[in-house]
Structure formats: structure tokens, C-alpha cells
Coordinates of C-alpha atoms and ligand atoms in Angstrom, one line a residue:
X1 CA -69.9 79.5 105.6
X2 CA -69.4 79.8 109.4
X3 CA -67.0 77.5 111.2
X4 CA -69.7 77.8 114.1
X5 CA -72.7 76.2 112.3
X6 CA -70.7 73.7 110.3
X7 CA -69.7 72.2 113.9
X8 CA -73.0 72.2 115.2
X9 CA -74.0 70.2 112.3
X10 CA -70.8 67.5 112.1
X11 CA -72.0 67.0 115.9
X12 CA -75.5 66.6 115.6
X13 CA -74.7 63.9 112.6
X14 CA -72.5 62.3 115.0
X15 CA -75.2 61.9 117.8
X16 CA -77.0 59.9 114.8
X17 CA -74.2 57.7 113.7
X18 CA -73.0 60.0 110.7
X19 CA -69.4 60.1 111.5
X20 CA -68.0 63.5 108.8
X21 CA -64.4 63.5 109.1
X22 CA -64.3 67.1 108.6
X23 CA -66.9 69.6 108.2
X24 CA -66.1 70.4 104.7
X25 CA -67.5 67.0 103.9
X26 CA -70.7 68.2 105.6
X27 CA -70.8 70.9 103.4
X28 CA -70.5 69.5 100.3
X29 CA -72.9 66.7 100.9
X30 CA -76.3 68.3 100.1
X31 CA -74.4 68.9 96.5
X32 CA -75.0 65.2 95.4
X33 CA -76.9 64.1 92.7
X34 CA -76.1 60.7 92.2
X35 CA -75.6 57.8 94.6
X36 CA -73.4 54.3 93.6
X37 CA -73.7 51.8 96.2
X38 CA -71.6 48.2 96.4
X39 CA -74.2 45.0 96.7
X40 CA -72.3 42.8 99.1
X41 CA -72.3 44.0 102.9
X42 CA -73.6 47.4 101.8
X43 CA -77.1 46.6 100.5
X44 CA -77.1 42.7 101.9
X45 CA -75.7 41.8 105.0
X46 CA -72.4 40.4 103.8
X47 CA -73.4 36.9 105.5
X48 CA -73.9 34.8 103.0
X49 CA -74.8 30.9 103.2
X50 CA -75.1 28.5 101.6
X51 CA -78.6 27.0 99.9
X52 CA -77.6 24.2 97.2
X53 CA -75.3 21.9 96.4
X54 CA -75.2 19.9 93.7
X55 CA -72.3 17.3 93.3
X56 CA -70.6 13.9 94.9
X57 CA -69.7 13.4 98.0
X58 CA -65.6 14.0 97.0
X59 CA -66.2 16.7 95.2
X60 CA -68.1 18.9 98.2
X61 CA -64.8 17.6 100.3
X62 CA -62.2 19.0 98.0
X63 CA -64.2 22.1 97.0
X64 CA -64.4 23.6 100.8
X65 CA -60.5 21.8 101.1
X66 CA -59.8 24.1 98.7
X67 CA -62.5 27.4 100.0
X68 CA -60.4 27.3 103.5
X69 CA -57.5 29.2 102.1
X70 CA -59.6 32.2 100.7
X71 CA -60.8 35.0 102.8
X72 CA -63.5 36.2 100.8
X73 CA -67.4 35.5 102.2
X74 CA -68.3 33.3 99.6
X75 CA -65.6 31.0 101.1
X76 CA -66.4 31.3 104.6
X77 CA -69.8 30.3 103.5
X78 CA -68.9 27.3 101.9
X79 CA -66.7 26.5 104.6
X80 CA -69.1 27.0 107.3
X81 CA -71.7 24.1 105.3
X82 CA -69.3 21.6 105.0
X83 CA -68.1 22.0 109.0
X84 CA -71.8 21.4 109.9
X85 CA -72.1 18.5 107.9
X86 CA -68.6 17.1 109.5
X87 CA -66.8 16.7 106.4
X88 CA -62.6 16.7 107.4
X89 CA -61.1 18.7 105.1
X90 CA -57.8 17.9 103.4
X91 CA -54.4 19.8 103.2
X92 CA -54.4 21.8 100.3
X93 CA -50.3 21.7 98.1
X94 CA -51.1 24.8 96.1
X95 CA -53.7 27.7 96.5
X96 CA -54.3 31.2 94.3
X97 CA -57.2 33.6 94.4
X98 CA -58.2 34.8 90.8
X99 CA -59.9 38.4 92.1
X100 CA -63.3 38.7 90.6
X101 CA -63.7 35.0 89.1
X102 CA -62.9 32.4 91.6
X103 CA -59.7 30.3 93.1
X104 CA -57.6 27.3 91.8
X105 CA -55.6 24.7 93.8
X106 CA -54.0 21.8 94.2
X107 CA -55.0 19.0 96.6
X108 CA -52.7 15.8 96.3
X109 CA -53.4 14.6 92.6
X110 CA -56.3 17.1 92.3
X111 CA -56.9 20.4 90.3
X112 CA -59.5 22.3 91.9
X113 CA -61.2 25.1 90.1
X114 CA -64.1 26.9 91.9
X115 CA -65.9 30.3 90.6
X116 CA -67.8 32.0 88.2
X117 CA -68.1 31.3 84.0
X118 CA -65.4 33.7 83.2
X119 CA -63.1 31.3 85.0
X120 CA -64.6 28.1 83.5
X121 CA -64.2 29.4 80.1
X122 CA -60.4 30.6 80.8
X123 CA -60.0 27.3 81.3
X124 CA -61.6 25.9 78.9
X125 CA -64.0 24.0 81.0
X126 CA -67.1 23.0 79.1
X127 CA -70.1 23.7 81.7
X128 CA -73.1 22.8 78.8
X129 CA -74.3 20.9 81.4
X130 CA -75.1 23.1 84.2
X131 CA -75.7 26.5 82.1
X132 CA -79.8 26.0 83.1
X133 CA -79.5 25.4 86.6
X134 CA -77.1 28.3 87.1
X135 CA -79.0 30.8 85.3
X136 CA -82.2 29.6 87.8
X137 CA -79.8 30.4 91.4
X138 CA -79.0 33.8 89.2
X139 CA -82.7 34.7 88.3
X140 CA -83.2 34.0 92.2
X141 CA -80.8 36.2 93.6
X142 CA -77.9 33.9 94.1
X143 CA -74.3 33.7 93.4
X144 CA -73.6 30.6 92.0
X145 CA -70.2 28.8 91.6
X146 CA -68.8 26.1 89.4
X147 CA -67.0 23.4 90.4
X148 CA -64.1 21.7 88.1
X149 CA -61.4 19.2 89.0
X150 CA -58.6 18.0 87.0
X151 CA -60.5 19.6 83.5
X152 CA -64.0 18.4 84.7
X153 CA -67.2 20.0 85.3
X154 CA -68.2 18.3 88.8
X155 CA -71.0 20.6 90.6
X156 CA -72.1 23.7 91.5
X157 CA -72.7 25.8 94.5
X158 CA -75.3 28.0 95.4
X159 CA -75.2 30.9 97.9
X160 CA -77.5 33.9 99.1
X161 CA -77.4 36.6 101.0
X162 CA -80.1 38.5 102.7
X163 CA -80.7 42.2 101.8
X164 CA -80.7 44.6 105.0
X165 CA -83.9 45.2 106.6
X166 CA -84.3 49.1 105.8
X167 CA -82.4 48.9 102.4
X168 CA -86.0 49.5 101.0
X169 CA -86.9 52.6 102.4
X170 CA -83.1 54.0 102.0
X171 CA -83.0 53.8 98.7
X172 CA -86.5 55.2 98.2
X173 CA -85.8 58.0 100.1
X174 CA -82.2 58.7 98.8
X175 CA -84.8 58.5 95.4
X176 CA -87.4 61.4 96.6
X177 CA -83.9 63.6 97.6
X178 CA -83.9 63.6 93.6
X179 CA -80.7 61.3 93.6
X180 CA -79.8 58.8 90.8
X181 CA -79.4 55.6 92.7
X182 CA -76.9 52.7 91.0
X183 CA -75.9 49.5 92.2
X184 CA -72.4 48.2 91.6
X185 CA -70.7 44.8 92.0
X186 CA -68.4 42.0 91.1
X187 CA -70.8 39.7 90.8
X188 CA -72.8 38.5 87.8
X189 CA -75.4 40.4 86.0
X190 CA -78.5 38.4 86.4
X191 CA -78.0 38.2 89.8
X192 CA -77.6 41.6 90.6
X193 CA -80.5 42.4 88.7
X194 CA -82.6 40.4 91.5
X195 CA -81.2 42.1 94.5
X196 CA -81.1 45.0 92.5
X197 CA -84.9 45.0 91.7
X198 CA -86.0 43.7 95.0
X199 CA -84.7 46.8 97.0
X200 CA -86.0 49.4 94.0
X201 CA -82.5 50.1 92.1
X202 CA -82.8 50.0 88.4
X203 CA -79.5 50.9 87.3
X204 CA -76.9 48.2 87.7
X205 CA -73.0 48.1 87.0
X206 CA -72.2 44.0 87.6
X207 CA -69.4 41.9 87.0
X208 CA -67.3 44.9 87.7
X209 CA -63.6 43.8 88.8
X210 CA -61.9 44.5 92.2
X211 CA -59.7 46.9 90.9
X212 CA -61.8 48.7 88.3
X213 CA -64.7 50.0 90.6
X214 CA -63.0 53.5 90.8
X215 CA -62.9 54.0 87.3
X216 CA -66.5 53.3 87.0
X217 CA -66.9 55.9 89.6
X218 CA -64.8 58.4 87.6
X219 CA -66.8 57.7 84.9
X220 CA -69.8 58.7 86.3
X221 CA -67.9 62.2 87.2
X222 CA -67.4 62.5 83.7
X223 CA -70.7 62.8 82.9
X224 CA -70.9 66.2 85.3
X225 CA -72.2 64.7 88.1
X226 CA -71.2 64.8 91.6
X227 CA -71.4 61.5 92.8
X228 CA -71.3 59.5 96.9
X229 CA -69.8 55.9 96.4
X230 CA -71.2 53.5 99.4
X231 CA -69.0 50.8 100.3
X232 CA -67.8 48.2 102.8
X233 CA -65.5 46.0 101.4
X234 CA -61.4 46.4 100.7
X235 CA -61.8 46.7 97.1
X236 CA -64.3 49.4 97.1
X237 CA -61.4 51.7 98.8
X238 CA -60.1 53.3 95.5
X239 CA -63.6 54.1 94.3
X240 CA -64.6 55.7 97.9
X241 CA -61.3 57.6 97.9
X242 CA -62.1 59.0 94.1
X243 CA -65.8 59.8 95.2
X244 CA -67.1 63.0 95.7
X245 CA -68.2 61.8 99.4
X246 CA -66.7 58.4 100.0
X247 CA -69.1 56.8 102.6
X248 CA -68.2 53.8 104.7
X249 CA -70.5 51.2 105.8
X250 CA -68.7 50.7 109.6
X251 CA -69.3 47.4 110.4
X252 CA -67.1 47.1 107.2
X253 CA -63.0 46.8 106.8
X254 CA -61.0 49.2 108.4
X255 CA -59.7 49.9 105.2
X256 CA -62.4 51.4 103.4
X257 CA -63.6 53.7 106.3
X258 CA -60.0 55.0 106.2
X259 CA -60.7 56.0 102.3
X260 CA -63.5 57.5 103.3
X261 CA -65.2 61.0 104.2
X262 CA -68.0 59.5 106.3
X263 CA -68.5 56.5 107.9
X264 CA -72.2 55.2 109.1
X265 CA -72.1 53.5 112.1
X266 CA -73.8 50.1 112.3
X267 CA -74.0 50.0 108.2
X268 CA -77.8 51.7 109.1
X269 CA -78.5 52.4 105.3
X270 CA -81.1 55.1 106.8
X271 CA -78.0 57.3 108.4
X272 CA -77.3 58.3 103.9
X273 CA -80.5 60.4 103.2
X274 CA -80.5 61.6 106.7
X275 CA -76.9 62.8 106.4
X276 CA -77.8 64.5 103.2
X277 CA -81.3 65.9 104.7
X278 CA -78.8 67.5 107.8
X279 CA -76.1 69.1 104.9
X280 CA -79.3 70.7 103.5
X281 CA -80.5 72.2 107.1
X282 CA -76.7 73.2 107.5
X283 CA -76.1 74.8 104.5
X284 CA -79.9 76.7 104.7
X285 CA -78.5 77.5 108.3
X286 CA -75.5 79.2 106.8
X287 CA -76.9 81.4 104.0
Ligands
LIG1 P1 -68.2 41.1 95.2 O1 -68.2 42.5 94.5 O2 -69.6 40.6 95.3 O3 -67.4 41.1 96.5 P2 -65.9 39.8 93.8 O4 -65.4 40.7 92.8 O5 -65.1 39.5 95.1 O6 -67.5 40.1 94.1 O7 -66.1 38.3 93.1 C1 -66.8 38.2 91.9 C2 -67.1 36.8 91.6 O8 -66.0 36.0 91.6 C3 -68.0 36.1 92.6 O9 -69.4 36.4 92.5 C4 -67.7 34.6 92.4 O10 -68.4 34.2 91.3 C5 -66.2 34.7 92.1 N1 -65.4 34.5 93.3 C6 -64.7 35.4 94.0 N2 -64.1 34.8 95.0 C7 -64.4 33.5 95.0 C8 -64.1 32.3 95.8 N3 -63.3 32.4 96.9 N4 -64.6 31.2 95.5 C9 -65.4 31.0 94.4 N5 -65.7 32.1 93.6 C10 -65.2 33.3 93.9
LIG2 MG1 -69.0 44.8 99.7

């Protein structure tokens, strides 16, 4: 391999937004043969909002009470929908984040459950009731979250996200480069499915928690493949450190493009095959 090449190439990736942080990692690029990419602010925007609510008036109130102490999107969301429609929000005693099913809190005389089935069901909150209307936001493409207070099924929120505008053609190019192209998320399976089928993926890893992405990447290694993990978010750090070629989506956490080997400036899903196409012309350059 010459040094002198390899150079040219990390700079011409840079001029297109493919940030290598070394030229090795240019080098070993064009070796890929399959892709895993995170769903939320790699393949959507990571701006979700909100679309339905269903539930009383003191129960939207005490959810979003209870959403302002998490950081995660699908709390600024909810928070965002309630500030528009001026409802005050109330101090909240007691707040925890359960990582991958929702958050509990306390508000006055109040316990406030918010989050996915798993959560519901640890708590042994019967949710009969709304089983139909969640599995219709899922089949949609939604993420939708249960409401409970004080042992009580009391509503359910809906939220989407929109898919980036050239997620399409990425993926069907990262496809024609002869890559195996999987989507992998924390959220549920029927609704990854959707996004997953609306920008061409047809192999999905859902309901994966925060801190077992990595070993679904590892597992993928296992199988003999070399394999690029795509991801924004702080969880996704451990599984883009373990990859092959971590890539970092840079408009996400500062975390994440620290774990990894390349970032993509803008999150321009089009920057992947191109950085792969340029590895080929480097390594063809070399020989
Ligand atoms: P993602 O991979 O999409 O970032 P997470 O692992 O963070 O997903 O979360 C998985 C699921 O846990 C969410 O789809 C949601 O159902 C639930 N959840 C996580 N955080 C919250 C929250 N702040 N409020 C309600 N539900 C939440
Ligand atoms: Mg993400």
C-alpha cells in the first residue's frame, strides 16, 4: 500500500464530507460486505412529533409533566405538543428512565408510567383495551406509548418520524455494492418493519436494548462477515466501536463520532456507498 495514495484518497473523501480518521480505515472499507444501520436519526431524521393522542385532559398534563425530565426525542416530542397547546406542566417528586421501555414518576399523589408493552406488562398493567389501536400507529410506522397512572391504563401516544430524503437511494445503492443491508433499533418490531420496508431494508433487528446493540453486531462478525455499523445516537457507541468501520452520522452525539472510524458530515446517507466506491478506486490505485 503506499502512504502517498492512501492520503490522496482520505483527502478527496474529506472534500465530500467522508471524514476517515486515519487512512487505514480507508483501506479497509472496500472489504465490507454487510451494512447494520440504527433507525432513529440515522435512517429518519431523529425529529419526531407527535400525531395522536388519545386520553383526558389530566392525563396529557401529567404525561408531558412527567416527559420533561427525560432527554430522549420521544420526550422532547411530547413535550413540544403539549407547550403548543399551553398546557402548565407540574413539578414532578420522583423521576427514572427505564432504557429501552419507557420512564416512571411521581407527580404529587400520582404514579406515572409512560412507554412501551414490555413496561406495561412489568407492571402488570392490563392494556386489553388499547392492544388494536397500538398495533394500527405500529403497522403505520409509529412509535406508540402507553400511558398508566396509579395501576391504570389512561391513553396512549402516538409519534412519527420522517425517513431522510435520500435514505432510498442509499440503501439501494449500498445494495448494488453487493452489501447485506440490516436495520437495527430499540424500538418495536412492527414498526420497524414499516420504516424498514419503506426505504427497501428487509432484514430487521427491533426491540434491541441500549446496551445490547454491540453484541448484535459481534454477532454478525461471527458469522465471518466484515461488517460497518451506522449510527448517531449515544447508545449505538459500543456497537460502532466493535464494528469493523464504525460510521458516524455527524449531526449526531459527540459521543458516537468519537467511537467511530468515519464520520459523514451532514448525516448525507449518500456519503456510505460513495466512501466505499472511493476505498475501491484507492485500493485499485494501489495494486
Ligand atoms: P431507539 O433505538 O429508537 O432510540 P430506545 O431503545 O431509546 O429506542 O427506546 C425503545 C423504546 O422504549 C421506545 O420505542 C419507547 O417505546 C420506549 N421509551 C424510551 N424512552 C422513552 C420515554 N422517554 N418515554 C416513553 N417511552 C420511552
Ligand atoms: Mg439513533
Amino acid at each position: 500500500a503506499t502512504p502517498t495514495s492512501i492520503m490522496v484518497g482520505t483527502g478527496r473523501a474529506a472534500e465530500n464530507g467522508i471524514l476517515f480518521k486515519g487512512g487505514e480505515h480507508l483501506e479497509r472499507t472496500h472489504e465490507l460486505e454487510a451494512i447494520i444501520l440504527d433507525k432513529t436519526g440515522t435512517i429518519t431524521k431523529g425529529k419526531p412529533e407527535v400525531t395522536e393522542f388519545e386520553g383526558d385532559q389530566e392525563t396529557l398534563q401529567l404525561l408531558a409533566s412527567a416527559e420533561k425530565g427525560s432527554e430522549h426525542p420521544l420526550a422532547e416530542a411530547i413535550v413540544a405538543y403539549t407547550t403548543e397547546k399551553d398546557i402548565e406542566l407540574k413539578d414532578v417528586d420522583d423521576f427514572s428512565a427505564i432504557p429501552g421501555h419507557g420512564i416512571e414518576a411521581t407527580i404529587s399523589t400520582s404514579h406515572i408510567l409512560v412507554g412501551n408493552r414490555k413496561l406495561m406488562h412489568d407492571h402488570q398493567i392490563d392494556i386489553e383495551i388499547a392492544e388494536q389501536q397500538l398495533v394500527d400507529f405500529e403497522t403505520d410506522g409509529k412509535t406508540a406509548m402507553l400511558i398508566a397512572i396509579n395501576g391504570e391504563y389512561r391513553g396512549i401516544v402516538a409519534v412519527a418520524d420522517t425517513i431522510k430524503d435520500t435514505a432510498i437511494d442509499a440503501i439501494k445503492e449500498l445494495k448494488e455494492l453487493g452489501l447485506e443491508v440490516i436495520m437495527l433499533t430499540g424500538d418495536n418490531e412492527r414498526t420497524a418493519n414499516s420504516i424498514a420496508k419503506q426505504v427497501g431494508i428487509d432484514q430487521v433487528i427491533a426491540q434491541v436494548l441500549p446496551g445490547e446493540k454491540a453484541e448484535k453486531v459481534k454477532e454478525i462478525q461471527l458469522q465471518g462477515k466484515k461488517v460497518a455499523m451506522v449510527g448517531d445516537g449515544v447508545n449505538d457507541a459500543p456497537a460502532l466501536a466493535i464494528a469493523d468501520i464504525g460510521i458516524a452520522i455527524g449531526t449526531g452525539t459527540e459521543v458516537a463520532i468519537e467511537a467511530a472510524d468515519v464520520t459523514i458530515l451532514g448525516g448525507e446517507l449518500l456519503l456510505i456507498p460513495q466512501a466505499i466506491k472511493m476505498s475501491k478506486a484507492t485500493i485499485k490505485n494501489i495494486r
